[in-house]
Coordinates of C-alpha atoms in Angstrom, one line a residue:
M265 CA 15.1 1.9 28.7
N266 CA 16.6 -1.4 27.5
T267 CA 19.6 -1.6 25.2
T268 CA 20.7 -4.6 23.2
E269 CA 23.6 -4.9 20.8
A270 CA 21.2 -4.3 17.9
T271 CA 18.9 -1.4 19.1
T272 CA 17.5 0.4 22.1
L273 CA 14.0 -0.3 23.4
L274 CA 12.1 2.8 24.6
R275 CA 8.8 2.5 26.4
T276 CA 7.9 6.0 27.4
A277 CA 7.8 9.5 25.9
A278 CA 10.3 10.6 28.5
E279 CA 12.8 7.9 27.5
L280 CA 12.3 8.9 23.9
D281 CA 13.0 12.5 24.7
A282 CA 16.2 11.5 26.5
F283 CA 17.4 9.1 23.8
G284 CA 20.8 9.7 22.3
T285 CA 22.4 12.7 20.7
R286 CA 22.6 13.3 16.9
T287 CA 23.9 15.8 14.5
G288 CA 22.0 14.5 11.5
P289 CA 18.2 14.1 10.7
R290 CA 15.8 11.7 12.5
A291 CA 14.0 9.3 10.2
L292 CA 10.9 7.5 11.5
V293 CA 9.2 4.2 10.5
M294 CA 5.8 3.6 12.1
T295 CA 4.6 0.0 12.5
M296 CA 2.2 -2.1 14.5
G297 CA 4.8 -4.8 14.9
A298 CA 5.1 -8.3 13.5
L299 CA 7.9 -6.9 11.4
H300 CA 8.8 -8.6 8.1
E301 CA 11.0 -7.8 5.1
G302 CA 8.6 -5.1 4.0
H303 CA 9.2 -3.2 7.3
A304 CA 13.0 -4.0 7.0
T305 CA 13.0 -2.3 3.6
L306 CA 11.4 0.8 5.1
I307 CA 14.0 0.8 7.9
R308 CA 16.9 0.5 5.5
A309 CA 15.5 3.4 3.4
A310 CA 15.2 5.4 6.6
R311 CA 18.8 4.5 7.5
T312 CA 20.1 5.7 4.2
A313 CA 18.2 9.0 4.4
A314 CA 19.3 9.6 8.0
G315 CA 23.0 8.9 7.3
P316 CA 25.6 7.9 9.8
D317 CA 25.0 11.0 12.0
G318 CA 21.3 10.7 12.1
Q319 CA 18.8 8.5 13.9
V320 CA 16.3 5.9 12.8
V321 CA 13.4 5.3 15.2
V322 CA 10.9 2.5 14.6
T323 CA 7.6 2.7 16.5
V324 CA 5.8 -0.6 17.4
F325 CA 2.2 0.1 18.6
V326 CA -0.9 -1.9 18.0
N327 CA -3.4 1.0 17.8
P328 CA -6.8 0.1 19.2
L329 CA -8.5 3.0 17.4
Q330 CA -7.9 1.3 14.0
F331 CA -9.8 -1.9 14.8
G332 CA -13.5 -2.1 14.4
E333 CA -13.8 -5.4 16.2
A334 CA -12.2 -6.4 19.5
A335 CA -11.5 -9.9 18.1
D336 CA -9.3 -8.4 15.3
L337 CA -7.4 -6.3 17.9
H338 CA -6.7 -9.3 20.1
R339 CA -5.8 -11.5 17.1
Y340 CA -3.2 -9.1 15.7
P341 CA 0.3 -10.7 16.2
R342 CA 2.6 -9.2 18.9
T343 CA 6.2 -10.3 18.5
L344 CA 8.3 -7.6 20.2
D345 CA 11.5 -9.6 20.7
A346 CA 11.6 -10.6 17.1
D347 CA 10.7 -7.0 16.0
L348 CA 13.7 -5.7 17.9
A349 CA 16.0 -8.1 16.1
V350 CA 14.6 -7.2 12.7
A351 CA 14.7 -3.5 13.4
G352 CA 18.3 -3.7 14.7
A353 CA 19.5 -5.8 11.7
A354 CA 17.9 -3.2 9.3
G355 CA 19.7 -0.3 10.9
A356 CA 17.3 1.1 13.5
D357 CA 18.8 3.0 16.5
A358 CA 15.7 2.7 18.7
V359 CA 12.4 1.0 18.8
F360 CA 9.7 3.0 20.6
A361 CA 7.1 0.5 21.9
P362 CA 4.8 2.4 24.3
S363 CA 1.8 0.9 26.1
V364 CA -1.8 1.9 25.3
D365 CA -1.9 4.0 28.5
E366 CA 1.3 5.8 27.5
V367 CA -0.2 6.8 24.1
Y368 CA -3.7 7.4 25.3
P369 CA -3.5 8.5 29.0
G370 CA -6.9 8.6 30.5
G371 CA -8.5 6.4 27.9
E372 CA -9.4 6.9 24.2
P373 CA -8.9 10.4 23.0
Q374 CA -12.0 12.7 22.9
V375 CA -10.5 14.7 20.1
R376 CA -9.4 12.9 16.9
I377 CA -8.2 13.5 13.4
N378 CA -11.1 13.2 10.9
A379 CA -10.0 11.7 7.6
G380 CA -12.6 13.5 5.5
P381 CA -14.2 12.3 2.3
M382 CA -11.1 10.4 1.1
G383 CA -11.2 8.4 4.4
E384 CA -14.8 7.2 3.6
R385 CA -13.8 5.5 0.3
L386 CA -12.6 1.9 -0.3
E387 CA -10.8 0.9 2.9
G388 CA -12.8 3.5 4.8
A389 CA -16.1 2.2 3.5
S390 CA -15.1 -1.4 4.4
R391 CA -13.7 -0.4 7.8
P392 CA -15.6 2.7 9.2
G393 CA -13.5 4.8 11.5
H394 CA -10.3 3.0 10.6
F395 CA -8.6 6.0 9.0
D396 CA -9.7 8.4 11.7
G397 CA -7.9 6.2 14.2
M398 CA -4.9 5.8 12.0
L399 CA -4.4 9.5 11.4
T400 CA -4.9 10.2 15.1
V401 CA -2.1 7.9 16.1
V402 CA 0.1 9.0 13.3
A403 CA -0.3 12.6 14.4
K404 CA 0.5 11.6 18.0
M405 CA 3.6 9.6 17.0
L406 CA 4.8 12.5 14.8
H407 CA 4.5 14.9 17.7
L408 CA 6.2 12.4 20.1
T409 CA 9.1 11.5 17.9
R410 CA 9.6 14.8 16.0
P411 CA 11.2 13.3 12.9
D412 CA 12.5 15.1 9.8
A413 CA 11.2 12.4 7.5
A414 CA 8.7 9.4 8.0
F415 CA 8.7 6.4 5.8
F416 CA 5.6 4.4 4.8
G417 CA 4.9 1.5 2.4
Q418 CA 3.1 1.9 -0.9
K419 CA 1.1 -1.3 -0.1
D420 CA -1.2 0.8 2.1
A421 CA -1.7 3.3 -0.7
Q422 CA -4.8 5.0 0.7
Q423 CA -3.2 5.3 4.1
L424 CA -0.1 6.9 2.6
A425 CA -2.3 9.4 0.6
L426 CA -4.2 10.4 3.7
I427 CA -1.1 10.9 5.8
R428 CA 0.4 13.1 3.0
R429 CA -2.8 15.1 3.0
M430 CA -2.9 15.5 6.7
V431 CA 0.7 16.6 6.8
R432 CA 0.0 19.2 4.1
D433 CA -3.3 20.4 5.4
L434 CA -2.2 20.7 9.0
N435 CA 1.3 22.0 8.3
F436 CA 3.3 19.2 10.0
P437 CA 7.0 19.9 9.6
V438 CA 7.9 16.5 8.2
E439 CA 8.6 14.9 4.8
I440 CA 6.5 11.8 4.1
V441 CA 8.4 9.3 1.9
G442 CA 6.6 6.4 0.2
V443 CA 8.5 3.1 -0.4
E444 CA 7.6 0.6 -3.1
T445 CA 5.7 -2.5 -2.1
V446 CA 7.8 -5.5 -1.2
R447 CA 6.6 -8.9 -2.5
E448 CA 7.4 -12.5 -1.8
A449 CA 8.9 -14.6 -4.5
D450 CA 5.4 -15.7 -5.7
G451 CA 4.2 -12.1 -6.0
L452 CA 2.1 -11.9 -2.8
A453 CA 2.6 -8.5 -1.1
L454 CA 4.3 -8.9 2.2
S455 CA 1.9 -8.5 5.1
S456 CA 1.8 -9.7 8.7
R457 CA -1.6 -11.2 7.9
N458 CA 0.0 -13.7 5.4
R459 CA 0.9 -15.9 8.3
F460 CA -2.8 -16.7 8.8
L461 CA -3.2 -18.3 5.3
D462 CA -2.9 -22.0 5.0
A463 CA -1.4 -23.5 1.8
E464 CA -4.7 -23.6 -0.2
E465 CA -5.7 -20.2 0.9
R466 CA -2.4 -18.7 -0.1
H467 CA -2.7 -20.2 -3.5
T468 CA -6.1 -18.5 -3.9
A469 CA -4.7 -15.2 -2.5
L470 CA -2.1 -15.0 -5.3
A471 CA -5.0 -13.9 -7.5
L472 CA -4.7 -10.4 -6.0
S473 CA -1.2 -9.8 -7.3
R474 CA -1.8 -11.8 -10.5
A475 CA -4.8 -9.5 -11.3
L476 CA -2.8 -6.4 -10.7
F477 CA 0.1 -7.6 -12.9
A478 CA -2.4 -8.6 -15.7
A479 CA -3.9 -5.2 -15.6
R480 CA -0.5 -3.5 -15.8
D481 CA 0.5 -5.7 -18.7
R482 CA -2.8 -5.1 -20.5
L483 CA -2.2 -1.3 -20.2
A484 CA 1.4 -1.6 -21.4
A485 CA 0.2 -3.7 -24.4
Q486 CA -2.6 -1.2 -25.2
Q487 CA -0.3 1.8 -25.0
A488 CA 2.3 0.0 -27.2
L489 CA -0.4 -0.7 -29.8
H490 CA -1.6 2.9 -29.7
A491 CA 2.0 4.1 -30.1
R492 CA 2.4 1.9 -33.2
A493 CA -0.9 3.1 -34.6
Q494 CA 0.5 6.7 -34.5
T495 CA 3.4 5.6 -36.7
T496 CA 1.9 2.9 -38.9
T497 CA -0.3 3.3 -42.0
A498 CA -2.0 0.0 -41.1
T499 CA -5.7 -0.1 -42.1
T500 CA -8.5 -2.6 -41.8
G501 CA -8.4 -3.0 -45.5
R502 CA -4.8 -4.1 -45.4
A503 CA -5.8 -6.6 -42.7
A504 CA -8.5 -8.1 -45.0
A505 CA -5.9 -8.4 -47.8
L506 CA -3.5 -10.2 -45.5
T507 CA -6.2 -12.6 -44.4
R508 CA -7.0 -13.5 -48.0
L509 CA -3.3 -14.3 -48.4
G510 CA -3.5 -16.7 -45.4
E511 CA -1.5 -14.5 -43.1
V512 CA -4.0 -14.6 -40.3
R513 CA -1.7 -13.8 -37.4
A514 CA -0.2 -10.8 -39.2
A515 CA -3.7 -9.6 -40.1
A516 CA -4.9 -9.8 -36.5
D517 CA -1.9 -7.8 -35.4
T518 CA -2.4 -5.2 -38.1
Q519 CA -6.1 -4.9 -37.2
A520 CA -5.3 -4.5 -33.5
V521 CA -2.8 -1.7 -34.3
A522 CA -5.4 0.0 -36.5
W523 CA -8.1 -0.1 -33.9
A524 CA -6.0 0.8 -30.9
R525 CA -7.5 3.7 -28.9
P526 CA -5.9 5.4 -25.9
D527 CA -9.3 5.8 -24.2
D528 CA -9.7 2.0 -24.0
G529 CA -7.1 2.0 -21.2
P530 CA -9.2 2.2 -18.0
A531 CA -11.8 -0.2 -19.1
A532 CA -9.2 -2.7 -20.4
V533 CA -7.3 -2.4 -17.1
R534 CA -10.4 -3.2 -15.0
A535 CA -11.4 -6.0 -17.3
A536 CA -8.0 -7.7 -17.2
A537 CA -7.9 -7.7 -13.5
R538 CA -11.6 -8.7 -13.1
T539 CA -11.1 -11.8 -15.3
I540 CA -8.6 -13.2 -12.8
L541 CA -10.5 -12.2 -9.8
D542 CA -13.7 -13.8 -11.2
D543 CA -11.8 -17.1 -11.6
A544 CA -10.5 -16.9 -8.1
A545 CA -14.1 -16.4 -6.8
V546 CA -15.0 -19.9 -7.8
A547 CA -11.7 -21.5 -6.6
Q548 CA -11.4 -23.7 -3.6
P549 CA -11.2 -22.0 -1.2
P550 CA -12.8 -19.0 -2.9
L551 CA -11.7 -15.4 -3.0
A552 CA -14.4 -13.0 -1.7
L553 CA -13.8 -9.7 -3.4
D554 CA -14.4 -6.6 -1.4
Y555 CA -13.5 -4.1 -4.1
L556 CA -11.5 -3.6 -7.3
A557 CA -11.0 0.1 -7.9
L558 CA -9.0 2.2 -10.4
V559 CA -8.5 5.5 -8.6
D560 CA -6.8 8.9 -8.7
P561 CA -3.9 8.8 -6.2
A562 CA -4.7 12.4 -5.1
D563 CA -8.1 11.7 -3.6
F564 CA -9.0 8.0 -4.4
T565 CA -12.0 8.9 -6.6
E566 CA -12.6 6.5 -9.5
I567 CA -10.8 7.1 -12.8
P568 CA -13.4 7.6 -15.6
D569 CA -13.2 5.3 -18.6
D570 CA -12.3 8.2 -20.9
R571 CA -9.1 9.1 -19.0
T572 CA -6.2 9.0 -21.4
T573 CA -3.3 10.5 -19.3
G574 CA -2.2 10.7 -15.8
D575 CA -1.3 8.6 -12.8
A576 CA -3.6 6.1 -11.2
I577 CA -3.7 3.3 -8.6
L578 CA -5.4 0.0 -9.2
A579 CA -6.4 -1.2 -5.7
V580 CA -7.9 -4.5 -4.6
A581 CA -9.2 -6.0 -1.3
A582 CA -10.5 -9.4 -0.7
R583 CA -11.0 -12.1 1.9
V584 CA -9.6 -15.6 1.7
G585 CA -10.9 -17.7 4.5
A586 CA -10.9 -15.5 7.6
T587 CA -8.0 -13.3 6.3
R588 CA -8.6 -9.9 4.6
L589 CA -5.8 -8.8 2.3
I590 CA -5.2 -5.6 0.3
D591 CA -2.8 -4.9 -2.6
N592 CA -2.4 -2.2 -5.3
I593 CA -0.2 -1.2 -8.2
P594 CA 0.6 2.3 -9.6
L595 CA -0.2 2.9 -13.2
T596 CA 0.4 5.8 -15.6
F597 CA -1.9 6.3 -18.6
G598 CA -0.4 7.9 -21.6
A599 CA 3.2 6.9 -20.6
D600 CA 5.8 6.6 -23.3
T601 CA 6.4 3.0 -24.3

């Protein structure tokens, strides 16, 4: 056990069990290291929840079960000294950074958590076995750390949904808290993988967030038009009359209001995002789209085009050069405007 001015480094389960005394709750933030402002935001949220009498524990563990290829596992950045500084500055009391042998004594576990059908969609289809490995290590870390609440980023929306499902289905005594995605000034979602992008690749990668924002704005505009259609007596006949008077812009607006339909939402959302992603596909360097999906946050099944109400997640994954990136944005159909 090593203690710095900022935080305490714990290497074993025994050290974790013996760490400190508290009268308040324990809040947990699980990471694979390479901490950035997104992780710091999670830690600050955990600190607020734990209060001055509680504890905040950050785990740093690069889980081999989550990597399909050995090269990806070895490539993943490991920056423990910097991680300790980030965690301490954000309010962590301890960083639990165990070895692989500490987490998996005797080798890879023979019994694992199965992510089920939701774990086979989107990220699960692109990375077979990834979510089984993720849930297995999350379950182990929850048992080892015994937190009252655990904090996860919304950027990994499918991961968050699966963890919530596991905790509910298997009766884990912990609250799972989702924290909004943190973005860089240009809109790119914070990720440890961003460091692998060169300047040109980063420019192309911005298409992911731009596509999501365009879809969000398209939905807002569609819903605003529909709301106006409910309170306006506009007709296509009035539009034609305005056109004859030369008021073309007013005519177009009137016609859009008259034709606005709430069930255009899902199709319009997908189309707005796809337009930007298609442009990025022919950029230099190009964006290679893995998936664009508008899904139900409960089970990550596709939202049908006739859905008019309810929550959804628009998720995207793509490669730029050798780097694979994911992003998503929550949407609500039928929301008041």
